[in-house]
CSV table of C-alpha atoms in Angstrom, one decimal:
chain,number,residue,atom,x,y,z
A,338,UNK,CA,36.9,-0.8,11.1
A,339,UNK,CA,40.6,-1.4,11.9
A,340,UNK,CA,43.2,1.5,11.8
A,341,UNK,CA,46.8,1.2,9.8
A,342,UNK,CA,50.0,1.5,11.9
A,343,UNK,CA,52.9,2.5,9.7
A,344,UNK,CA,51.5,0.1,7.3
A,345,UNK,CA,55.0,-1.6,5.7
A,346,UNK,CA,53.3,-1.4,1.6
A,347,UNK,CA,52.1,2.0,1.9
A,348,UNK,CA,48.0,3.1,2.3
A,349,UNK,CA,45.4,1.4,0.7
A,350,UNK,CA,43.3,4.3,-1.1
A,351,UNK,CA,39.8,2.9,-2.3
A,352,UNK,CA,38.4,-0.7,-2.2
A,353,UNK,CA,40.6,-3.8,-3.9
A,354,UNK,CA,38.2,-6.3,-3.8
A,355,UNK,CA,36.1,-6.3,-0.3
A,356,UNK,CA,38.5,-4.6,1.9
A,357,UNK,CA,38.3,-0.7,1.5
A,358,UNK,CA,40.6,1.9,2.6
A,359,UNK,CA,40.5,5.5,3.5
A,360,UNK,CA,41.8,8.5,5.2
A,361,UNK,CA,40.5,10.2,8.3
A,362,UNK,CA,42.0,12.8,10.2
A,363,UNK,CA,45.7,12.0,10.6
A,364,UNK,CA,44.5,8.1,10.7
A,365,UNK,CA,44.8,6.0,8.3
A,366,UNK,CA,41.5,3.3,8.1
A,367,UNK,CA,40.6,-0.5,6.5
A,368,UNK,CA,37.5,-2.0,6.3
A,369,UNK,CA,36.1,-5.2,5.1
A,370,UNK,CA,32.5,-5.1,2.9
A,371,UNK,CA,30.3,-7.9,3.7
A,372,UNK,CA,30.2,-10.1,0.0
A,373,UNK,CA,26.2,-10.1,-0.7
A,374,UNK,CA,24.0,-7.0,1.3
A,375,UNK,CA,20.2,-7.9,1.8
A,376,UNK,CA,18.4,-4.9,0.0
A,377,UNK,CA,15.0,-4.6,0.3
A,378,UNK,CA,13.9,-3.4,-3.2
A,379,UNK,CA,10.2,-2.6,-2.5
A,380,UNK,CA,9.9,0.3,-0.1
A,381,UNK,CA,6.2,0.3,-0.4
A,382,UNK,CA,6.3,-3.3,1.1
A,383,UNK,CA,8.1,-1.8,4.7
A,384,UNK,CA,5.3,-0.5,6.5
A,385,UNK,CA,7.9,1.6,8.5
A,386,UNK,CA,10.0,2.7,5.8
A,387,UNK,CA,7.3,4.1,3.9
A,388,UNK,CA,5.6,5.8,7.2
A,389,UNK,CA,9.1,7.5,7.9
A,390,UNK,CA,9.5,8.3,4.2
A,391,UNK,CA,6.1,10.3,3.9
A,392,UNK,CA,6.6,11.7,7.3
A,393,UNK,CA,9.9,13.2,5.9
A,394,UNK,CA,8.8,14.6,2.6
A,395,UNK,CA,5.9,16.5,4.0
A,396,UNK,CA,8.2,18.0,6.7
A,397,UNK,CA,10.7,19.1,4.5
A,398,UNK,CA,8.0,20.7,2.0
A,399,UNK,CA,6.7,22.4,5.0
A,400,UNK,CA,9.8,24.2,6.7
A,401,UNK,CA,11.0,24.8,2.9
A,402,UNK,CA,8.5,28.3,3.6
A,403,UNK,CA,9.8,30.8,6.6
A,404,UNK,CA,6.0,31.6,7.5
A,405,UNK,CA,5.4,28.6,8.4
A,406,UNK,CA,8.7,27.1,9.6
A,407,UNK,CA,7.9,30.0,12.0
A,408,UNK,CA,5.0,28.7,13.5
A,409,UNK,CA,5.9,25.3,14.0
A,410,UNK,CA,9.5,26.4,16.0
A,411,UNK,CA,7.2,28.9,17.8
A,412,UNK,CA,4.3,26.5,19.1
A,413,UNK,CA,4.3,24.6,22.2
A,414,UNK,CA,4.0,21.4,21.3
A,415,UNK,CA,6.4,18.3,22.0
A,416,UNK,CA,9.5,18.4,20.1
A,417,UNK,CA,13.1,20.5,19.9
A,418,UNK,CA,12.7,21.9,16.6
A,419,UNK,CA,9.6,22.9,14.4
A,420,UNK,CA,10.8,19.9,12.3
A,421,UNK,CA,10.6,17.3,14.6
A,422,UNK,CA,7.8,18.7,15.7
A,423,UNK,CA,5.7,18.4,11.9
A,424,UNK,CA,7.0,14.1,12.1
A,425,UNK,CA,6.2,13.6,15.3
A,426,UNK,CA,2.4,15.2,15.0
A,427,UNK,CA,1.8,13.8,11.9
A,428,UNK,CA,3.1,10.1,12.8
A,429,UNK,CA,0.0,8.5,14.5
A,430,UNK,CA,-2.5,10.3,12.0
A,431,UNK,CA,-1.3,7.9,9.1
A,432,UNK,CA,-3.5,5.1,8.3
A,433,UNK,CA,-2.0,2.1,6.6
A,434,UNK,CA,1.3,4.2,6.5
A,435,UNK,CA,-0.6,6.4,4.3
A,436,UNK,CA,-1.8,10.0,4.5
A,437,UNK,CA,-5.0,10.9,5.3
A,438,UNK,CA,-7.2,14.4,5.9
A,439,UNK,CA,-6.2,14.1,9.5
A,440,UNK,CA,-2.8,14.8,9.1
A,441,UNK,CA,-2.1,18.5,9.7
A,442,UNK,CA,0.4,21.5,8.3
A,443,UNK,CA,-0.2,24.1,11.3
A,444,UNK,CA,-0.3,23.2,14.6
A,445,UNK,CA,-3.8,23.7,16.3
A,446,UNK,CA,-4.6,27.4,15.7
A,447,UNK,CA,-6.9,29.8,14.8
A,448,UNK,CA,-10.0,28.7,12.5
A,449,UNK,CA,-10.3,28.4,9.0
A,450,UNK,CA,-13.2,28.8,7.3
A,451,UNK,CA,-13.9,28.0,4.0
A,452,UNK,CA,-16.7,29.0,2.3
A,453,UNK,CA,-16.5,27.4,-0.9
A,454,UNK,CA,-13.9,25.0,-3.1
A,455,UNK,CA,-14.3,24.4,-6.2
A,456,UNK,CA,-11.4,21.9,-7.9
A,457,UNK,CA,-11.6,21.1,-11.6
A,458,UNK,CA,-9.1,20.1,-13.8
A,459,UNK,CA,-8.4,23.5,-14.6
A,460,UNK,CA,-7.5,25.4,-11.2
A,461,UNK,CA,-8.4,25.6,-7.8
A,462,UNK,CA,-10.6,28.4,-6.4
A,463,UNK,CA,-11.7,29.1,-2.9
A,464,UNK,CA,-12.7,31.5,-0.6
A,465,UNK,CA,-12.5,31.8,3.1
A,466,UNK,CA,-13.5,34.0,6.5
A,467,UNK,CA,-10.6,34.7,9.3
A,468,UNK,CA,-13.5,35.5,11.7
A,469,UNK,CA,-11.4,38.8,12.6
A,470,UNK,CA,-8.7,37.1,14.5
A,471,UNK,CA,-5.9,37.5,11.7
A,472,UNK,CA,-5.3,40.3,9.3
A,473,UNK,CA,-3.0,40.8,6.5
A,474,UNK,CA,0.0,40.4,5.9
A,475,UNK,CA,-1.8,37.0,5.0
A,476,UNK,CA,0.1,33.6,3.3
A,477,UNK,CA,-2.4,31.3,1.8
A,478,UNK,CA,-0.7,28.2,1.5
A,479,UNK,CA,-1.9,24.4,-0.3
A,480,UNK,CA,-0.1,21.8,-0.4
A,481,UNK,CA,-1.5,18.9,-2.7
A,482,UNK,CA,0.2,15.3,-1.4
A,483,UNK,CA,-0.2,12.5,-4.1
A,484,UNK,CA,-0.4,9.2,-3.2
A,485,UNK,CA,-0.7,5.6,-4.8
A,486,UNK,CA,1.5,5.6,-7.5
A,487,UNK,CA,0.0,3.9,-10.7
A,488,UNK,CA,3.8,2.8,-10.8
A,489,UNK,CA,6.3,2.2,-9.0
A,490,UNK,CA,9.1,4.1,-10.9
A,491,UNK,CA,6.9,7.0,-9.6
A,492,UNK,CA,7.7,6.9,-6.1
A,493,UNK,CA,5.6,6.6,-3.5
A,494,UNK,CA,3.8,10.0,-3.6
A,495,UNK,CA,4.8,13.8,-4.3
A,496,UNK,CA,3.4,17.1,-3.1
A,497,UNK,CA,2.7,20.3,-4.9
A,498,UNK,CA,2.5,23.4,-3.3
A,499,UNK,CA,0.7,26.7,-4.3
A,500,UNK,CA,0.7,29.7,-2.1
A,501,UNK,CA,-0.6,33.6,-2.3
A,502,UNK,CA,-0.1,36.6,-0.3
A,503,UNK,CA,-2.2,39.1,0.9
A,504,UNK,CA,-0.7,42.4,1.3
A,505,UNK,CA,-2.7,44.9,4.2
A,506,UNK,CA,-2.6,48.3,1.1
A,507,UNK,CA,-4.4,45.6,-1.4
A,508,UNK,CA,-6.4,43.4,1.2
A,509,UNK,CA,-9.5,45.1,0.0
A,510,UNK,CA,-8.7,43.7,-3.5
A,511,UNK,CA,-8.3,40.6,-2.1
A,512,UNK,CA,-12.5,40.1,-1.1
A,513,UNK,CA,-15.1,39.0,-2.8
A,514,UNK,CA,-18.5,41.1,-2.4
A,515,UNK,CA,-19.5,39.4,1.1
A,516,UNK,CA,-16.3,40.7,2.5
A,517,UNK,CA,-14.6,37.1,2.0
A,518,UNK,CA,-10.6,36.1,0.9
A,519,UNK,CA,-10.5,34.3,-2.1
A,520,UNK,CA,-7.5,32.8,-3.7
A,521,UNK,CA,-7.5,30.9,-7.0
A,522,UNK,CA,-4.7,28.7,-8.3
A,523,UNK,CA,-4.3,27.7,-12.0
A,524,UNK,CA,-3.5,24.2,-12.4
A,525,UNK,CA,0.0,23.5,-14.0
A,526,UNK,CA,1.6,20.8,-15.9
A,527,UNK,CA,3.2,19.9,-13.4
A,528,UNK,CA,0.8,18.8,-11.0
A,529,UNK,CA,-1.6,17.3,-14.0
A,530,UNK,CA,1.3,14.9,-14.9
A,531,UNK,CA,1.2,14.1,-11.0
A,532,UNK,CA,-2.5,12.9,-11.2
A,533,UNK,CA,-1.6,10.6,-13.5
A,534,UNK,CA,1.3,9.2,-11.5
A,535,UNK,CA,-1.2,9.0,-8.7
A,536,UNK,CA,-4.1,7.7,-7.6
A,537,UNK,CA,-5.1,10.3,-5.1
A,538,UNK,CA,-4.3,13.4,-3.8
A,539,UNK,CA,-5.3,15.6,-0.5
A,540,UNK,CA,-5.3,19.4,-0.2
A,541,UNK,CA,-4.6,20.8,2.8
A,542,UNK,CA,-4.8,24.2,3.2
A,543,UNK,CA,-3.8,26.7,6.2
A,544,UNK,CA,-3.0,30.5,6.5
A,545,UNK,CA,-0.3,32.3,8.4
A,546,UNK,CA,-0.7,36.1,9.0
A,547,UNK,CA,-0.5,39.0,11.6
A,548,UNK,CA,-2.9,38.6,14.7
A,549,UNK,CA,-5.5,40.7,15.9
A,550,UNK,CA,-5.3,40.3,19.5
A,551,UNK,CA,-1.3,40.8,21.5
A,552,UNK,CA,0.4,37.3,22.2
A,553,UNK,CA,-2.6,35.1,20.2
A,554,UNK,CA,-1.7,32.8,17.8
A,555,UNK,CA,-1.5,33.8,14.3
A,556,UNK,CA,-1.5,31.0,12.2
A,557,UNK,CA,-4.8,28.7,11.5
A,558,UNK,CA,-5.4,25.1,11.7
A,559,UNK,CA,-5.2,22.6,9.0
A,560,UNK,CA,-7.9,22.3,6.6
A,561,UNK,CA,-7.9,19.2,4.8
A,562,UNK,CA,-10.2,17.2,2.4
A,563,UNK,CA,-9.9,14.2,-0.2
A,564,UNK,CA,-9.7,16.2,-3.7
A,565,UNK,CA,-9.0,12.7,-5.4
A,566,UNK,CA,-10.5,13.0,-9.1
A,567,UNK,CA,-10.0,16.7,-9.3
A,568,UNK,CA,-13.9,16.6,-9.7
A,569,UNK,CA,-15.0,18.9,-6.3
A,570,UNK,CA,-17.2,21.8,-7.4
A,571,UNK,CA,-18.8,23.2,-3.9
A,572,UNK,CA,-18.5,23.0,-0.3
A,573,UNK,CA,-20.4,24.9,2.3
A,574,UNK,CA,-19.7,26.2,5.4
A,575,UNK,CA,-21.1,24.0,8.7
A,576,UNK,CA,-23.8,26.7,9.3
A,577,UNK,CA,-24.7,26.2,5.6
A,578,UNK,CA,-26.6,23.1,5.3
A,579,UNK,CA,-27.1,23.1,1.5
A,580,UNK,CA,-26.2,19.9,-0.2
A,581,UNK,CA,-24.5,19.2,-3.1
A,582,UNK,CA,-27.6,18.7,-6.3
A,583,UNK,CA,-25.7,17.5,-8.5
A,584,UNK,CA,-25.6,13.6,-8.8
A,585,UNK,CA,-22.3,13.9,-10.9
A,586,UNK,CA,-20.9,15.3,-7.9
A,587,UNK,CA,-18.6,14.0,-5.3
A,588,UNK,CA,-20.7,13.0,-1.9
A,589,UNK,CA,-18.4,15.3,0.3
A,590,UNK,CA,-19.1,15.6,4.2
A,591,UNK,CA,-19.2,19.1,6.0
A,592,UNK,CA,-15.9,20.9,5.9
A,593,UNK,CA,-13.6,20.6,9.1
A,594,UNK,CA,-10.7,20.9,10.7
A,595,UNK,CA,-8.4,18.0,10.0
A,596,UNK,CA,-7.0,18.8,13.5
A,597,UNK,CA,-6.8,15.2,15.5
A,598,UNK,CA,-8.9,14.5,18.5
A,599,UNK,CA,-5.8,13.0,19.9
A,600,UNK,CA,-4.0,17.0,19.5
A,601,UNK,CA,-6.6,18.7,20.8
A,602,UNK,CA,-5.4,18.8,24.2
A,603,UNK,CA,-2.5,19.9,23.1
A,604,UNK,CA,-1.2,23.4,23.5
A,605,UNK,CA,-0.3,24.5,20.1
């Protein structure tokens, strides 16, 4: 870019042809477009574009909510800013440049356990222990990523997010009869015009509340399973070693923590 002297025809505002002109500062600026630019059209097809552009979305869905913007600019791991932090954990757990129930919306934290799930194509029920170690004020929070668009207008994947609060005066409310948090989301239009778009979709689930033991963490890991189909009815607890009887159902393996091996040594 090449910077106008007291130019002897005046300044050149905009672009005549391929040379463009423009003010900046108290400077006066030209600069000449290249005639054809090499666009790569299919963002799907860049391995790296697509791996960046996934990366992004779920970060910026995640620090979109204070609670747990919070946690991830207050834990320890490598990074300057929760932000960078959410990319930079959530890079090598791709597969294919594609999400998977490794990838994580907490930092390593407390556990969750989930007691049951049931996803139909009406709304989304579950309900889930703390062990003690975090009580209300309590955020629930899902976020459902969609992935493999049926077409390509549609992007390479979207997220929906759903989200309850548990307030300490109506925490009692908030149990089932074993003494468990349930929460139960209704499915919109929304997010069943997104399972048409795509092909499938992860849940991944984590809560955020006030802990029960000074300078402990307060947040939960990641809970994260393949809810492709919409068609999960149960799943047990690891101590519960029940199967699923149904044939119709989904062959689903004991729920975890999607929390990498390769984070685990990591101080969260």
């Amino acid at each position: 870019m090449g910077r106008l002297k007291e130019p002897a025809l005046g300044k050149l505002n905009g672009r005549v042809g391929n040379i463009v002109g423009r003010d900046f500062g108290y400077d006066h600026y030209i600069s000449v477009r290249p005639e054809k630019y090499i666009v790569t059209k299919k963002l799907k097809d860049v391995g790296t574009k697509q791996r960046f552009h996934t990366l992004v979305k779920l970060a910026r869905t995640i620090v979109r909510f204070p609670e747990l913007k919070e946690v991830w600019d207050k834990c320890k791991m490598p990074g300057k800013r929760g932000y960078n932090r959410i990319i930079s954990a959530n890079c090598k757990l791709l597969k294919d440049n594609l999400p998977t129930t490794e990838n994580i919306i907490t930092p390593k934290g407390r556990e969750l356990l989930i007691d049951m799930l049931e996803v139909s194509n009406k709304k989304i029920k579950c309900t889930y222990d703390l062990a003690g170690l975090i009580k209300p004020r309590i955020c629930f929070t899902c976020i459902i990523l969609f992935y493999n668009p049926t077409s390509k207008k549609d992007g390479l994947n979207d997220i929906s997010v759903e989200r309850t609060f548990i307030e300490p005066e109506y925490a009692d409310r908030s149990m089932d009869k074993d003494g468990k948090y349930f929460a139960e989301f209704n499915i919109e239009d929304s997010v069943k015009l997104k399972r048409k778009q795509f092909r499938n979709a992860i849940l991944y689930a984590a809560v955020v509340g006030t802990s029960t033991i000074k300078n402990k963490k307060w947040w939960t890991s990641t809970v994260a399973i393949d809810i492709t189909g919409f068609r999960l009815r149960f799943i047990y607890l690891p101590q519960d070693n029940q199967g699923l009887q149904d044939k119709g159902r989904e062959r689903i393996g004991i729920l975890k923590s999607s929390y990498s091996n390769k984070y685990k040594k990591a101080r969260g």
